[in-house]
mmCIF file of C-alpha atoms in Angstrom:
data_model
loop_
_atom_site.group_PDB
_atom_site.id
_atom_site.type_symbol
_atom_site.label_atom_id
_atom_site.label_comp_id
_atom_site.label_asym_id
_atom_site.label_seq_id
_atom_site.Cartn_x
_atom_site.Cartn_y
_atom_site.Cartn_z
ATOM 1 C CA MET A 1 -5.686 -98.199 -12.410
ATOM 2 C CA SER A 2 -6.076 -99.811 -8.970
ATOM 3 C CA PRO A 3 -3.039 -101.132 -7.069
ATOM 4 C CA VAL A 4 -4.217 -104.717 -7.682
ATOM 5 C CA ASP A 5 -4.602 -104.070 -11.418
ATOM 6 C CA GLN A 6 -1.098 -102.560 -11.464
ATOM 7 C CA LEU A 7 0.302 -105.633 -9.728
ATOM 8 C CA VAL A 8 -1.529 -107.974 -12.132
ATOM 9 C CA SER A 9 0.020 -106.025 -15.002
ATOM 10 C CA GLU A 10 3.480 -106.386 -13.451
ATOM 11 C CA VAL A 11 2.993 -110.137 -12.850
ATOM 12 C CA ARG A 12 1.923 -110.489 -16.500
ATOM 13 C CA ARG A 13 5.116 -108.727 -17.557
ATOM 14 C CA LEU A 14 7.266 -110.926 -15.320
ATOM 15 C CA LEU A 15 5.596 -114.140 -16.522
ATOM 16 C CA GLY A 16 6.234 -112.987 -20.088
ATOM 17 C CA LEU A 17 9.965 -112.869 -19.329
ATOM 18 C CA LEU A 18 9.988 -116.628 -18.727
ATOM 19 C CA THR A 19 11.139 -118.663 -21.714
ATOM 20 C CA ASP A 20 8.260 -120.410 -23.527
ATOM 21 C CA ILE A 21 5.529 -118.739 -21.437
ATOM 22 C CA LYS A 22 2.931 -116.393 -22.883
ATOM 23 C CA VAL A 23 0.164 -114.678 -20.934
ATOM 24 C CA LEU A 24 -2.986 -114.745 -23.034
ATOM 25 C CA ARG A 25 -5.252 -112.704 -20.801
ATOM 26 C CA SER A 26 -5.933 -111.750 -17.208
ATOM 27 C CA ARG A 27 -8.836 -110.528 -15.151
ATOM 28 C CA VAL A 28 -9.639 -109.593 -11.580
ATOM 29 C CA SER A 29 -12.910 -110.649 -10.015
ATOM 30 C CA GLY A 30 -13.460 -109.614 -6.429
ATOM 31 C CA GLU A 31 -10.407 -110.723 -4.458
ATOM 32 C CA THR A 32 -9.168 -113.155 -7.112
ATOM 33 C CA ALA A 33 -6.907 -112.575 -10.099
ATOM 34 C CA ILE A 34 -6.888 -115.112 -12.922
ATOM 35 C CA LEU A 35 -4.030 -115.153 -15.409
ATOM 36 C CA GLU A 36 -4.420 -117.439 -18.416
ATOM 37 C CA ILE A 37 -1.083 -118.613 -19.757
ATOM 38 C CA VAL A 38 0.185 -120.978 -22.404
ATOM 39 C CA SER A 39 3.401 -122.918 -22.034
ATOM 40 C CA HIS A 40 5.327 -124.159 -25.032
ATOM 41 C CA SER A 41 7.582 -126.583 -23.142
ATOM 42 C CA PRO A 42 7.373 -129.013 -20.226
ATOM 43 C CA SER A 43 10.270 -127.279 -18.458
ATOM 44 C CA ALA A 44 8.489 -123.913 -18.641
ATOM 45 C CA THR A 45 5.310 -125.496 -17.280
ATOM 46 C CA LEU A 46 7.279 -127.034 -14.416
ATOM 47 C CA ALA A 47 8.953 -123.702 -13.603
ATOM 48 C CA VAL A 48 5.571 -121.952 -13.398
ATOM 49 C CA GLU A 49 4.100 -124.778 -11.315
ATOM 50 C CA LEU A 50 6.995 -124.579 -8.848
ATOM 51 C CA LEU A 51 6.790 -120.787 -8.584
ATOM 52 C CA CYS A 52 3.044 -121.001 -8.029
ATOM 53 C CA ALA A 53 3.440 -123.725 -5.396
ATOM 54 C CA ALA A 54 5.974 -121.561 -3.547
ATOM 55 C CA ALA A 55 3.529 -118.635 -3.587
ATOM 56 C CA ASN A 56 0.461 -120.760 -2.701
ATOM 57 C CA VAL A 57 -1.156 -120.118 -6.091
ATOM 58 C CA SER A 58 -3.458 -122.586 -7.825
ATOM 59 C CA VAL A 59 -2.526 -123.781 -11.337
ATOM 60 C CA GLU A 60 -5.433 -125.296 -13.245
ATOM 61 C CA SER A 61 -5.489 -126.777 -16.730
ATOM 62 C CA ASN A 62 -7.997 -124.931 -18.913
ATOM 63 C CA ALA A 63 -9.002 -127.316 -21.687
ATOM 64 C CA SER A 64 -12.178 -125.300 -22.271
ATOM 65 C CA SER A 65 -10.239 -122.197 -23.316
ATOM 66 C CA ASP A 66 -10.949 -120.862 -26.801
ATOM 67 C CA ASP A 67 -7.213 -121.023 -27.522
ATOM 68 C CA SER A 68 -7.060 -124.667 -26.410
ATOM 69 C CA ALA A 69 -9.929 -125.598 -28.701
ATOM 70 C CA LEU A 70 -8.765 -123.559 -31.705
ATOM 71 C CA TYR A 71 -5.057 -124.295 -31.650
ATOM 72 C CA GLY A 72 -4.810 -127.598 -29.787
ATOM 73 C CA ILE A 73 -2.645 -126.132 -27.036
ATOM 74 C CA THR A 74 -2.989 -126.492 -23.297
ATOM 75 C CA THR A 75 -3.646 -123.289 -21.459
ATOM 76 C CA TRP A 76 -3.327 -122.865 -17.731
ATOM 77 C CA ASP A 77 -5.183 -120.617 -15.328
ATOM 78 C CA LEU A 78 -3.220 -119.190 -12.428
ATOM 79 C CA VAL A 79 -5.882 -118.483 -9.810
ATOM 80 C CA VAL A 80 -4.483 -116.041 -7.273
ATOM 81 C CA SER A 81 -5.980 -114.533 -4.148
ATOM 82 C CA THR A 82 -5.418 -110.793 -3.865
ATOM 83 C CA ARG A 83 -6.794 -110.627 -0.322
ATOM 84 C CA GLY A 84 -4.161 -109.121 1.927
ATOM 85 C CA PHE A 85 -2.835 -110.721 5.094
ATOM 86 C CA ASP A 86 -0.221 -109.822 7.696
ATOM 87 C CA LEU A 87 2.178 -107.386 5.986
ATOM 88 C CA VAL A 88 1.236 -108.538 2.471
ATOM 89 C CA PRO A 89 -1.413 -106.070 1.233
ATOM 90 C CA HIS A 90 -2.089 -107.868 -2.060
ATOM 91 C CA GLY A 91 -1.993 -111.427 -0.768
ATOM 92 C CA TYR A 92 -0.680 -114.310 -2.804
ATOM 93 C CA LEU A 93 -0.512 -112.193 -5.963
ATOM 94 C CA GLN A 94 2.207 -110.174 -4.251
ATOM 95 C CA LEU A 95 3.982 -113.381 -3.171
ATOM 96 C CA LEU A 96 3.868 -114.676 -6.755
ATOM 97 C CA ALA A 97 5.428 -111.416 -7.958
ATOM 98 C CA ILE A 98 8.221 -111.765 -5.382
ATOM 99 C CA HIS A 99 8.931 -115.389 -6.330
ATOM 100 C CA LEU A 100 8.977 -114.460 -10.022
ATOM 101 C CA VAL A 101 11.550 -111.732 -9.378
ATOM 102 C CA TRP A 102 13.746 -114.072 -7.330
ATOM 103 C CA HIS A 103 13.587 -116.705 -10.086
ATOM 104 C CA LEU A 104 14.152 -114.274 -12.950
ATOM 105 C CA HIS A 105 17.141 -112.796 -11.141
ATOM 106 C CA ALA A 106 18.548 -116.270 -10.412
ATOM 107 C CA ILE A 107 18.427 -117.223 -14.103
ATOM 108 C CA GLY A 108 19.990 -113.927 -15.180
ATOM 109 C CA VAL A 109 16.950 -112.265 -16.741
ATOM 110 C CA ILE A 110 16.604 -109.390 -14.256
ATOM 111 C CA PRO A 111 19.717 -107.589 -12.967
ATOM 112 C CA GLU A 112 20.232 -107.153 -9.229
ATOM 113 C CA GLN A 113 19.363 -103.455 -9.077
ATOM 114 C CA ALA A 114 16.076 -103.864 -10.976
ATOM 115 C CA ALA A 115 15.167 -106.969 -8.965
ATOM 116 C CA ASN A 116 15.798 -105.215 -5.662
ATOM 117 C CA ALA A 117 13.756 -102.175 -6.712
ATOM 118 C CA LEU A 118 10.752 -104.455 -7.272
ATOM 119 C CA LEU A 119 11.414 -106.497 -4.143
ATOM 120 C CA ASP A 120 11.659 -103.356 -2.009
ATOM 121 C CA MET A 121 8.323 -102.167 -3.380
ATOM 122 C CA TRP A 122 6.691 -105.526 -2.546
ATOM 123 C CA HIS A 123 8.497 -106.094 0.776
ATOM 124 C CA GLY A 124 10.368 -109.135 -0.541
ATOM 125 C CA GLY A 125 13.816 -110.251 0.531
ATOM 126 C CA ARG A 126 16.528 -108.599 -1.549
ATOM 127 C CA VAL A 127 18.898 -110.460 -3.866
ATOM 128 C CA GLY A 128 22.643 -110.172 -4.372
ATOM 129 C CA ALA A 129 25.891 -110.707 -2.515
ATOM 130 C CA ARG A 130 25.771 -107.345 -0.758
ATOM 131 C CA GLN A 131 22.431 -108.286 0.770
ATOM 132 C CA ALA A 132 23.760 -111.623 2.019
ATOM 133 C CA ILE A 133 26.677 -109.853 3.721
ATOM 134 C CA GLN A 134 24.360 -107.302 5.334
ATOM 135 C CA ALA A 135 21.983 -110.036 6.480
ATOM 136 C CA GLY A 136 24.887 -111.971 8.011
ATOM 137 C CA ALA A 137 26.122 -108.863 9.818
ATOM 138 C CA ALA A 138 22.632 -108.147 11.095
ATOM 139 C CA LEU A 139 22.495 -111.667 12.525
ATOM 140 C CA ARG A 140 26.032 -111.292 13.920
ATOM 141 C CA TRP A 141 27.095 -114.119 11.663
ATOM 142 C CA GLY A 142 29.827 -113.855 9.131
ATOM 143 C CA PRO A 143 32.752 -115.724 7.626
ATOM 144 C CA ASN A 144 34.887 -115.229 10.770
ATOM 145 C CA GLU A 145 32.127 -116.185 13.194
ATOM 146 C CA VAL A 146 31.100 -119.645 11.997
#
């Protein structure tokens, strides 16, 4: 499995941890990954839209989906560039993965240690109080130096 396919698989898993979100299918074509999801609540849809906006990922309604036609549900396509840039080898797909981990940690779905293991792998900023203290010390800023 290619590194991009592995990352798509991980993003699918992370999206599946969101309440009321189900990933129906995914595919990679060239330098673009497309993940088709269904949302069962407006709040879940909004959460995905905000995460995608933060990661510069397109969210498109897919009324032509077989699932939309058969079951009367709205499916969404997350259209994600996998083209690398700067220090981000897998492009906006990698940024989406990072934002998902931050969000899932913030809502208590992923514990700090597991979140940081993923974030380290994807070069994302770490989560947790210890990291905030270390970041403050690195910037020579702390509670006594305000």
